[in-house]
Coordinates of C-alpha atoms and ligand atoms in Angstrom, one line a residue:
M23 CA 0.0 0.0 0.0
S24 CA 1.3 3.5 -0.8
P25 CA 2.3 5.8 2.0
P26 CA -0.5 7.6 3.9
K27 CA -1.9 10.8 2.5
P28 CA -2.1 13.6 5.1
S29 CA -5.6 15.1 5.4
A30 CA -6.7 18.5 6.8
P31 CA -6.3 18.7 10.6
F32 CA -9.2 18.5 13.0
D33 CA -9.6 19.5 16.6
F34 CA -11.0 16.1 17.6
V35 CA -10.8 12.7 15.8
V36 CA -13.3 10.2 17.0
V37 CA -12.9 6.5 16.1
G38 CA -16.1 4.5 15.8
A39 CA -19.7 5.8 15.2
G40 CA -21.4 3.5 17.7
S41 CA -23.4 4.4 20.8
F42 CA -20.6 6.4 22.4
G43 CA -19.0 7.8 19.2
S44 CA -22.3 9.2 17.9
V45 CA -23.0 11.1 21.1
V46 CA -19.5 12.4 21.7
A47 CA -19.3 13.6 18.1
N48 CA -22.7 15.3 18.3
R49 CA -21.8 17.1 21.5
L50 CA -18.4 18.3 20.5
S51 CA -19.5 19.5 17.0
A52 CA -22.3 21.6 18.6
D53 CA -19.6 24.3 19.0
P54 CA -19.2 25.7 15.5
A55 CA -15.6 26.6 16.2
T56 CA -14.6 23.0 16.8
R57 CA -13.7 20.8 13.9
V58 CA -14.7 17.1 14.5
L59 CA -13.9 14.1 12.3
L60 CA -15.7 10.8 13.0
L61 CA -14.3 7.6 11.4
E62 CA -16.4 4.5 11.0
A63 CA -15.1 1.3 9.6
G64 CA -18.6 0.2 8.3
P65 CA -20.9 1.8 5.8
R66 CA -23.8 4.3 6.1
D67 CA -27.0 2.9 7.7
D68 CA -29.1 2.7 4.5
Y69 CA -30.2 -0.9 4.8
K70 CA -33.9 -0.6 5.4
W71 CA -34.2 -3.5 8.0
I72 CA -32.0 -1.5 10.4
H73 CA -34.9 0.9 11.0
V74 CA -37.6 -1.8 11.5
P75 CA -37.6 -3.0 15.1
G76 CA -38.5 -6.5 14.0
G77 CA -35.6 -6.5 11.4
Y78 CA -33.2 -7.4 14.2
G79 CA -32.8 -10.9 12.8
R80 CA -31.7 -9.7 9.4
M81 CA -28.7 -8.0 11.0
M82 CA -27.5 -10.8 13.2
F83 CA -25.2 -12.5 10.6
H84 CA -25.0 -9.8 8.0
P85 CA -21.5 -10.1 6.4
E86 CA -21.0 -6.4 5.7
L87 CA -22.8 -4.7 8.6
N88 CA -21.7 -6.9 11.4
W89 CA -18.2 -7.8 12.6
R90 CA -19.4 -11.4 13.4
F91 CA -16.8 -12.1 16.1
E92 CA -16.4 -15.4 17.7
T93 CA -14.8 -16.0 21.2
E94 CA -12.1 -18.5 21.9
A95 CA -13.2 -22.0 23.1
D96 CA -14.3 -21.3 26.7
P97 CA -13.9 -24.1 29.3
G98 CA -16.7 -22.5 31.4
I99 CA -19.3 -23.4 28.7
A100 CA -17.9 -26.8 28.0
G101 CA -15.4 -25.6 25.4
R102 CA -18.0 -23.9 23.2
R103 CA -17.3 -20.7 21.3
N104 CA -19.9 -17.9 21.6
Y105 CA -20.9 -15.9 18.5
W106 CA -20.5 -12.2 19.3
P107 CA -22.2 -10.0 16.7
R108 CA -21.2 -6.3 16.8
G109 CA -22.5 -3.5 14.6
K110 CA -20.1 -2.3 11.8
I111 CA -22.1 0.6 10.5
L112 CA -23.1 4.1 11.5
G113 CA -24.8 3.6 14.9
G114 CA -22.6 0.6 15.7
S115 CA -24.3 -2.0 17.8
S116 CA -27.2 0.4 18.5
A117 CA -28.2 -0.3 14.9
L118 CA -28.7 -4.0 15.5
N119 CA -29.4 -4.4 19.2
G120 CA -32.6 -5.6 20.9
L121 CA -33.8 -2.0 21.6
L122 CA -34.2 -2.6 25.3
W123 CA -33.7 0.6 27.3
V124 CA -32.4 -0.1 30.8
R125 CA -30.1 2.4 32.6
G126 CA -28.7 0.3 35.5
Q127 CA -29.2 1.0 39.2
R128 CA -28.2 3.8 41.4
E129 CA -26.0 1.2 43.2
D130 CA -24.0 0.4 40.0
F131 CA -22.8 4.0 39.8
E132 CA -22.3 4.5 43.5
H133 CA -20.1 1.4 43.2
W134 CA -18.1 3.0 40.4
A135 CA -17.5 6.1 42.5
S136 CA -16.4 3.9 45.4
L137 CA -13.8 2.3 43.1
G138 CA -12.1 5.7 42.6
C139 CA -14.2 7.0 39.7
R140 CA -14.9 10.4 41.2
G141 CA -18.0 12.1 39.7
W142 CA -19.5 8.9 38.5
G143 CA -21.9 8.3 41.4
W144 CA -25.7 8.4 40.8
E145 CA -25.9 12.2 41.1
G146 CA -23.0 12.6 38.7
V147 CA -24.5 10.4 35.9
L148 CA -28.3 11.2 36.3
P149 CA -28.1 14.6 34.4
H150 CA -26.5 12.7 31.4
F151 CA -29.2 10.0 31.4
R152 CA -31.8 12.7 31.4
A153 CA -30.2 14.9 28.8
T154 CA -30.0 12.1 26.2
E155 CA -33.5 10.5 26.4
S156 CA -37.0 11.4 25.6
F157 CA -39.6 9.4 27.6
A158 CA -43.2 10.7 28.1
D159 CA -43.7 8.9 31.4
G160 CA -42.1 8.6 34.9
D161 CA -40.9 11.1 37.4
P162 CA -39.7 14.2 35.5
A163 CA -36.9 14.7 38.2
L164 CA -35.5 11.4 37.1
R165 CA -36.5 11.0 33.4
G166 CA -35.6 13.0 30.4
R167 CA -38.4 14.5 28.2
D168 CA -36.6 16.1 25.3
G169 CA -33.3 14.3 24.7
E170 CA -32.5 12.8 21.3
I171 CA -33.1 9.1 22.0
G172 CA -36.8 8.3 21.9
V173 CA -38.0 5.7 24.4
E174 CA -41.4 4.2 24.4
A175 CA -43.3 1.7 26.6
G176 CA -43.2 -1.9 25.2
E177 CA -46.3 -3.3 23.7
R178 CA -48.5 -5.5 25.8
H179 CA -48.7 -9.3 25.1
E180 CA -50.6 -12.0 26.9
L181 CA -47.5 -14.2 27.5
V182 CA -45.8 -11.2 29.2
D183 CA -48.9 -10.6 31.3
A184 CA -48.8 -14.2 32.4
F185 CA -45.1 -13.8 33.3
L186 CA -45.8 -10.7 35.4
A187 CA -48.6 -12.5 37.2
G188 CA -46.3 -15.4 37.9
A189 CA -43.7 -13.1 39.3
R190 CA -46.3 -11.6 41.6
E191 CA -47.1 -15.1 42.9
C192 CA -43.4 -15.5 43.7
G193 CA -43.4 -12.3 45.7
I194 CA -41.6 -10.2 43.1
P195 CA -43.1 -6.6 43.1
R196 CA -44.2 -4.7 40.0
A197 CA -41.7 -1.9 39.1
A198 CA -43.6 1.3 38.3
D199 CA -40.6 2.6 36.3
Y200 CA -37.4 0.5 36.4
N201 CA -35.4 3.4 35.0
G202 CA -36.6 5.6 37.8
A203 CA -35.8 5.5 41.5
E204 CA -35.9 1.7 41.9
Q205 CA -35.0 -0.9 39.4
E206 CA -36.1 -4.0 41.3
G207 CA -39.3 -5.7 40.3
V208 CA -41.0 -6.9 37.1
A209 CA -42.2 -4.7 34.2
Y210 CA -42.6 -4.4 30.5
F211 CA -39.4 -3.3 28.8
Q212 CA -39.0 0.2 27.6
I213 CA -37.9 0.3 24.0
N214 CA -35.7 2.6 21.9
K215 CA -38.3 3.6 19.3
R216 CA -39.8 6.8 17.9
Q217 CA -43.0 6.6 15.9
G218 CA -42.5 2.9 15.4
A219 CA -39.0 3.1 14.0
R220 CA -35.7 2.0 15.8
Q221 CA -33.8 4.9 17.4
S222 CA -30.3 4.0 16.7
C223 CA -27.6 6.4 17.9
S224 CA -27.0 7.3 14.3
M225 CA -30.6 8.4 13.8
A226 CA -30.7 10.2 17.1
F227 CA -27.3 11.9 17.3
L228 CA -25.6 11.8 13.9
R229 CA -28.3 12.8 11.5
P230 CA -28.8 16.2 13.2
A231 CA -25.1 16.8 13.6
E232 CA -24.3 15.9 10.0
K233 CA -25.9 19.2 8.9
R234 CA -23.1 21.2 10.7
P235 CA -20.2 22.4 8.4
N236 CA -17.6 21.8 11.1
F237 CA -18.5 18.0 11.3
T238 CA -17.2 15.4 8.9
V239 CA -18.1 11.7 8.9
E240 CA -16.0 9.2 6.9
T241 CA -17.5 5.7 6.4
G242 CA -15.6 2.7 5.3
A243 CA -12.7 4.3 7.2
R244 CA -10.8 1.9 9.5
A245 CA -8.4 3.3 12.0
T246 CA -5.2 1.2 11.9
R247 CA -2.5 3.0 13.8
L248 CA -2.3 5.8 16.4
L249 CA 0.4 8.5 15.8
F250 CA 2.6 10.0 18.5
E251 CA 4.9 12.9 19.1
G252 CA 6.9 11.8 22.1
A253 CA 4.4 10.5 24.6
R254 CA 1.5 12.5 23.1
C255 CA -1.0 11.0 20.7
V256 CA -1.4 13.4 17.8
G257 CA -3.8 11.6 15.5
L258 CA -4.0 8.4 13.6
E259 CA -3.7 6.5 10.3
Y260 CA -6.7 5.0 8.7
E261 CA -7.5 2.9 5.7
Q262 CA -10.3 3.8 3.3
N263 CA -10.9 2.3 -0.2
G264 CA -7.5 0.6 -0.2
A265 CA -5.6 3.8 0.6
L266 CA -3.9 4.9 3.8
H267 CA -4.6 8.4 5.2
E268 CA -3.1 10.3 8.1
V269 CA -5.1 12.7 10.1
R270 CA -4.0 15.0 12.9
A271 CA -6.1 15.8 16.0
A272 CA -5.0 19.3 17.3
R273 CA -6.7 18.6 20.6
E274 CA -7.6 15.0 21.2
T275 CA -8.1 11.6 19.7
I276 CA -11.0 9.6 21.2
L277 CA -11.4 5.8 20.8
S278 CA -15.1 4.8 20.8
A279 CA -14.7 1.6 19.0
G280 CA -16.6 -0.7 21.4
A281 CA -15.2 -3.0 24.1
L282 CA -13.3 -5.3 21.7
Q283 CA -11.4 -3.0 19.4
P284 CA -9.9 -0.2 21.6
P285 CA -7.6 -2.6 23.4
Q286 CA -6.3 -3.6 20.0
L287 CA -5.7 0.0 18.9
L288 CA -3.8 0.6 22.1
V289 CA -1.7 -2.5 22.0
L290 CA -0.6 -2.1 18.4
P291 CA 1.5 1.0 19.1
G292 CA 2.9 -0.6 22.3
I293 CA 0.5 0.5 25.0
G294 CA -0.6 -2.5 27.1
P295 CA 0.7 -5.4 29.3
A296 CA 4.4 -5.5 28.7
E297 CA 4.4 -9.3 28.7
H298 CA 1.7 -9.5 26.0
L299 CA 3.5 -7.0 23.8
R300 CA 6.8 -9.0 24.0
E301 CA 4.9 -12.2 23.2
H302 CA 4.0 -10.5 19.8
G303 CA 7.6 -9.2 19.4
M304 CA 6.4 -5.6 19.8
P305 CA 8.2 -2.7 21.5
V306 CA 6.8 -1.6 24.8
R307 CA 5.8 2.1 24.6
L308 CA 3.9 2.1 27.9
D309 CA 3.3 -0.8 30.3
L310 CA -0.4 -0.6 31.1
P311 CA -1.2 -4.0 32.5
G312 CA -5.0 -3.4 32.6
V313 CA -5.5 -3.1 28.8
G314 CA -7.6 -6.0 27.6
E315 CA -8.2 -7.3 31.2
N316 CA -11.3 -7.1 33.3
M317 CA -13.7 -8.2 30.5
Q318 CA -17.2 -8.9 31.7
D319 CA -20.3 -10.0 29.9
H320 CA -23.9 -11.0 30.8
L321 CA -24.5 -14.7 30.2
Q322 CA -28.1 -15.8 29.9
I323 CA -29.4 -19.3 30.7
R324 CA -32.2 -19.8 28.1
L325 CA -35.2 -21.9 29.2
L326 CA -37.3 -22.9 26.2
F327 CA -41.0 -23.7 26.5
R328 CA -43.7 -24.9 24.1
A329 CA -46.6 -22.5 24.2
S330 CA -50.1 -23.9 24.8
R331 CA -51.7 -21.5 22.3
P332 CA -50.5 -19.9 19.0
V333 CA -49.8 -16.4 20.4
T334 CA -46.1 -16.0 19.8
N335 CA -44.1 -14.1 17.1
N336 CA -43.6 -17.4 15.3
D337 CA -47.4 -17.7 14.8
L338 CA -47.8 -14.1 13.7
A339 CA -44.9 -14.4 11.1
K340 CA -45.8 -18.0 10.1
S341 CA -44.8 -17.4 6.5
W342 CA -41.1 -17.2 7.2
L343 CA -40.4 -18.5 10.7
G344 CA -40.7 -22.1 12.0
R345 CA -43.5 -24.4 12.8
N346 CA -43.5 -24.3 16.6
S347 CA -45.2 -22.0 19.1
G348 CA -42.6 -21.5 21.7
F349 CA -41.1 -18.9 24.0
T350 CA -38.0 -18.5 26.0
I351 CA -37.3 -17.1 29.5
S352 CA -33.7 -16.1 30.3
T353 CA -32.1 -15.8 33.7
L354 CA -29.0 -13.7 34.1
Q355 CA -26.4 -13.0 36.7
L356 CA -26.3 -9.2 36.3
R357 CA -23.3 -8.7 38.4
P358 CA -20.9 -11.4 37.3
E359 CA -17.6 -12.0 39.2
S360 CA -16.0 -14.0 36.3
R361 CA -13.5 -12.0 34.3
G362 CA -12.2 -12.5 30.8
T363 CA -9.7 -11.0 28.5
V364 CA -9.4 -9.5 25.0
R365 CA -6.0 -9.9 23.3
L366 CA -4.4 -9.1 20.0
G367 CA -5.1 -11.8 17.4
S368 CA -1.9 -10.7 15.4
A369 CA 0.1 -7.6 14.7
D370 CA -2.1 -7.1 11.6
P371 CA -4.6 -4.3 12.5
R372 CA -7.2 -6.0 10.3
A373 CA -7.1 -9.2 12.3
A374 CA -10.0 -10.0 14.7
P375 CA -9.1 -9.7 18.4
R376 CA -9.0 -12.9 20.6
M377 CA -11.7 -12.9 23.2
Q378 CA -11.8 -15.3 26.2
P379 CA -14.9 -14.6 28.3
N380 CA -14.2 -17.2 31.1
Y381 CA -17.9 -17.5 31.7
L382 CA -19.1 -19.2 34.9
A383 CA -15.6 -19.3 36.3
R384 CA -16.6 -18.0 39.7
P385 CA -18.9 -20.0 42.1
L386 CA -21.3 -17.0 42.7
D387 CA -22.1 -16.8 39.0
V388 CA -22.9 -20.5 38.9
E389 CA -25.0 -20.3 42.0
T390 CA -26.9 -17.2 40.9
S391 CA -27.7 -18.7 37.5
L392 CA -29.0 -21.9 39.1
R393 CA -31.2 -19.9 41.5
G394 CA -32.7 -18.0 38.6
V395 CA -33.5 -21.2 36.7
R396 CA -35.2 -22.6 39.8
R397 CA -37.3 -19.5 40.4
V398 CA -38.6 -19.3 36.9
A399 CA -39.7 -22.9 36.9
A400 CA -41.6 -22.3 40.2
A401 CA -44.0 -19.6 38.8
P402 CA -47.6 -21.1 38.7
S403 CA -49.3 -18.5 36.5
L404 CA -47.1 -19.5 33.6
A405 CA -48.5 -23.1 33.7
A406 CA -51.5 -22.1 31.7
C407 CA -49.3 -20.9 28.9
V408 CA -46.9 -23.9 28.8
A409 CA -47.7 -27.0 26.8
G410 CA -44.3 -28.5 27.7
K411 CA -40.7 -27.8 28.5
H412 CA -38.4 -28.0 25.5
A413 CA -35.1 -27.3 27.1
P414 CA -33.8 -28.4 29.5
G415 CA -35.5 -31.7 29.0
R416 CA -37.3 -33.8 31.7
D417 CA -34.2 -35.7 32.5
V418 CA -32.5 -32.6 33.8
Q419 CA -33.5 -32.2 37.4
A420 CA -30.7 -32.2 40.0
D421 CA -28.6 -29.1 40.5
D422 CA -25.5 -30.6 38.9
E423 CA -27.6 -31.7 35.9
V424 CA -29.0 -28.2 35.4
I425 CA -25.5 -26.7 35.6
H426 CA -24.1 -29.3 33.2
W427 CA -26.9 -28.5 30.7
A428 CA -26.3 -24.7 31.1
R429 CA -22.6 -25.1 30.5
S430 CA -22.9 -27.5 27.5
A431 CA -26.0 -26.0 25.8
G432 CA -28.3 -23.6 27.6
A433 CA -25.9 -20.6 28.3
T434 CA -25.2 -17.9 25.8
T435 CA -24.2 -14.3 25.7
I436 CA -26.7 -11.3 25.6
F437 CA -24.0 -9.3 23.8
H438 CA -22.7 -6.9 26.6
P439 CA -18.9 -7.2 26.6
A440 CA -17.5 -4.4 28.7
G441 CA -14.7 -3.3 31.0
T442 CA -11.5 -4.0 28.9
C443 CA -10.0 -0.5 29.4
R444 CA -11.3 0.1 32.9
M445 CA -11.6 3.5 34.5
G446 CA -10.3 4.2 37.9
T447 CA -7.1 4.5 40.0
G448 CA -4.3 2.0 40.6
P449 CA -2.2 -0.1 38.3
A450 CA -5.2 -2.0 36.7
A451 CA -6.8 1.2 35.5
V452 CA -6.4 2.2 31.9
V453 CA -8.2 5.5 31.9
D454 CA -8.6 8.0 34.7
E455 CA -12.0 9.3 35.9
R456 CA -12.0 11.8 33.0
L457 CA -11.5 8.9 30.6
R458 CA -7.9 10.1 29.7
V459 CA -5.6 7.2 28.9
R460 CA -3.1 7.2 31.8
G461 CA 0.4 8.4 30.6
V462 CA -0.8 9.3 27.1
P463 CA -1.7 12.9 26.7
G464 CA -4.1 13.7 23.8
L465 CA -5.9 10.3 24.0
R466 CA -9.2 9.3 25.6
V467 CA -11.2 6.1 25.5
A468 CA -15.0 6.5 25.7
D469 CA -17.1 3.4 25.1
C470 CA -18.3 0.4 27.2
S471 CA -14.7 -0.7 27.7
V472 CA -14.3 1.9 30.4
M473 CA -16.9 0.5 32.8
P474 CA -15.0 -0.7 35.9
M475 CA -17.9 -3.0 36.6
I476 CA -20.6 -3.8 34.1
V477 CA -23.9 -2.2 34.9
S478 CA -26.6 -4.5 36.1
A479 CA -28.6 -3.8 32.9
D480 CA -28.4 -3.8 29.2
T481 CA -25.5 -1.6 28.2
N482 CA -26.7 0.9 25.5
A483 CA -28.2 3.5 27.8
A484 CA -25.1 3.6 30.0
C485 CA -22.9 3.9 26.9
I486 CA -24.9 6.9 25.7
M487 CA -24.7 8.5 29.2
I488 CA -20.9 8.0 29.3
G489 CA -20.7 9.6 25.8
D490 CA -22.6 12.7 27.0
K491 CA -20.6 12.9 30.2
C492 CA -17.3 12.5 28.3
A493 CA -18.1 15.4 26.0
A494 CA -19.1 17.6 29.0
M495 CA -15.7 16.7 30.7
I496 CA -13.8 17.6 27.5
R497 CA -15.5 21.0 27.5
E498 CA -14.7 21.6 31.2
D499 CA -11.1 20.6 30.6
A500 CA -10.8 23.1 27.8
Ligands
FAD3 C1 -27.1 -8.3 19.1 C2 -27.0 -7.3 20.2 C3 -28.1 -7.0 20.9 C4 -28.1 -6.1 22.0 N1 -29.2 -5.7 22.7 C5 -29.2 -4.7 23.5 C6 -30.4 -4.2 24.0 O1 -31.5 -4.6 23.7 N2 -30.3 -3.1 24.9 C7 -29.1 -2.5 25.3 O2 -29.0 -1.6 26.1 N3 -27.9 -3.0 24.7 C8 -27.9 -4.0 23.8 N4 -26.8 -4.4 23.3 C9 -25.5 -3.8 23.7 C10 -25.4 -2.4 23.1 O3 -26.0 -2.2 21.9 C11 -23.9 -2.0 23.1 O4 -23.4 -2.2 24.4 C12 -23.6 -0.6 22.7 O5 -24.2 -0.3 21.4 C13 -22.1 -0.5 22.6 O6 -21.7 0.7 22.2 P1 -20.2 1.1 21.8 O7 -20.1 2.5 21.4 O8 -19.3 0.6 23.0 O9 -19.8 0.1 20.7 P2 -20.5 0.0 19.3 O10 -21.9 0.5 19.3 O11 -20.4 -1.5 18.9 O12 -19.6 0.9 18.3 C14 -18.3 0.7 17.9 C15 -18.2 1.2 16.5 O13 -16.8 1.3 16.2 C16 -16.6 0.9 14.9 N5 -15.2 0.5 14.9 C17 -14.5 -0.5 15.5 N6 -13.2 -0.6 15.2 C18 -13.0 0.5 14.4 C19 -11.8 1.0 13.8 N7 -10.6 0.4 13.9 N8 -12.0 2.1 13.0 C20 -13.2 2.7 12.8 N9 -14.3 2.2 13.3 C21 -14.2 1.2 14.1 C22 -17.5 -0.3 14.7 O14 -17.7 -0.6 13.4 C23 -18.8 0.3 15.5 O15 -19.6 1.0 14.6 C24 -26.8 -5.4 22.2 C25 -25.7 -5.7 21.5 C26 -25.8 -6.6 20.4 C27 -24.6 -6.8 19.6

């Protein structure tokens, strides 16, 4: 490939147009005097099924719009590999996710603050949740009314009603608004939709920002190498249409490439665990042992039931889905103790990273998963909806049989890898509480890799909150 062509300088260069990158780029470019470049490896989000909430399935294995990662063989799930889809498109994973809008609990963020992340307690994050969402219900002191991301109540369904009734019989309360003061309880999900269409971060944050003359989005543009002057990161090299380009960031470079790729972008120029760098024959620019460590994910145990009546999505969409009426109930350990890693696959920046989740490695995760399975099976109101259990089968009864079934077949990801560039203090922290990479001026990481502990929720809302807070901190620091 010919040497990189230098392009015009920008104040900020943001890598990755996913949930974080879209918000950060929107907020920074709101100042007309600030020149912002956003690089996205994937294409524009023109594919019509992205915008249809039910089009989710069409994106799951799409060869151009999805990175289609696979984990290493994981001993915790009987040596199986998990398929990890990630969005490769404007909007990133928010363009193909399940649309569930769950912030996480007050306690999650208080925990972050207690780990040394000053300013990230509940009072520190709430304004950013409120500023980015638009939800017509709930307590206005806690919920946002005019943010960019539209949130709507989920549609009612008789199977869900039966589930909620079953939960009541088990003594689990109804949560009036699980994104309000109290998360605990059962409720219909709140969904990222506006007037029936998916609200990806691209639709919510990029479309309005793209009208600004100081904002440039480049698609099909894959960042391959960070550039340095001394210790300072001054921009990067990216590949587009087979050519290399070099772009300078007069103020900062921001990595928002999701939990799996920022570690790779750091390790390639020699920022990471010294031992890992040497293993790949790479010089050590900065020994940051936490890069790629602390990976966490939510693992679901999927119980499959045959429905007693034809009321499921399969029945509604009979023409193209299968023959059986069935539904699934998942149980999750929302605060896992197991930790995995993400490592360089090779020194080639185009190679996929190597992910080892280490699922169910800690006893608490196994015990909590088992308790969840037992509790679901005990709910009487569900009985009227169940024609039979599909998985696990009748032969799976004792605790060790349930665990064996979960490890060998029933457990799978719900797509929330996080924590691989953790924020905090001490040697394991990769970024400080202002998301600056420790020891590397001019470089921040702002995506779900910075979570010191995964939120006990789906991760999109928290990603968007962090994006909004990151931009506010950059403005303050200036
Ligand atoms: C199938 C699925 C279902 C999910 N369901 C839900 C849900 O219902 N609710 C919820 O809250 N969360 C859900 N999530 C999780 C949530 O969507 C993600 O946590 C969130 O979108 C992550 O945001 P991010 O900015 O960290 O990464 P992403 O949104 O994945 O963005 C990263 C972006 O960076 C780009 N990129 C990567 N490397 C480079 C590079 N070198 N150069 C340029 N660009 C690059 C990628 O192409 C991508 O666009 C789901 C995720 C998946 C995959």
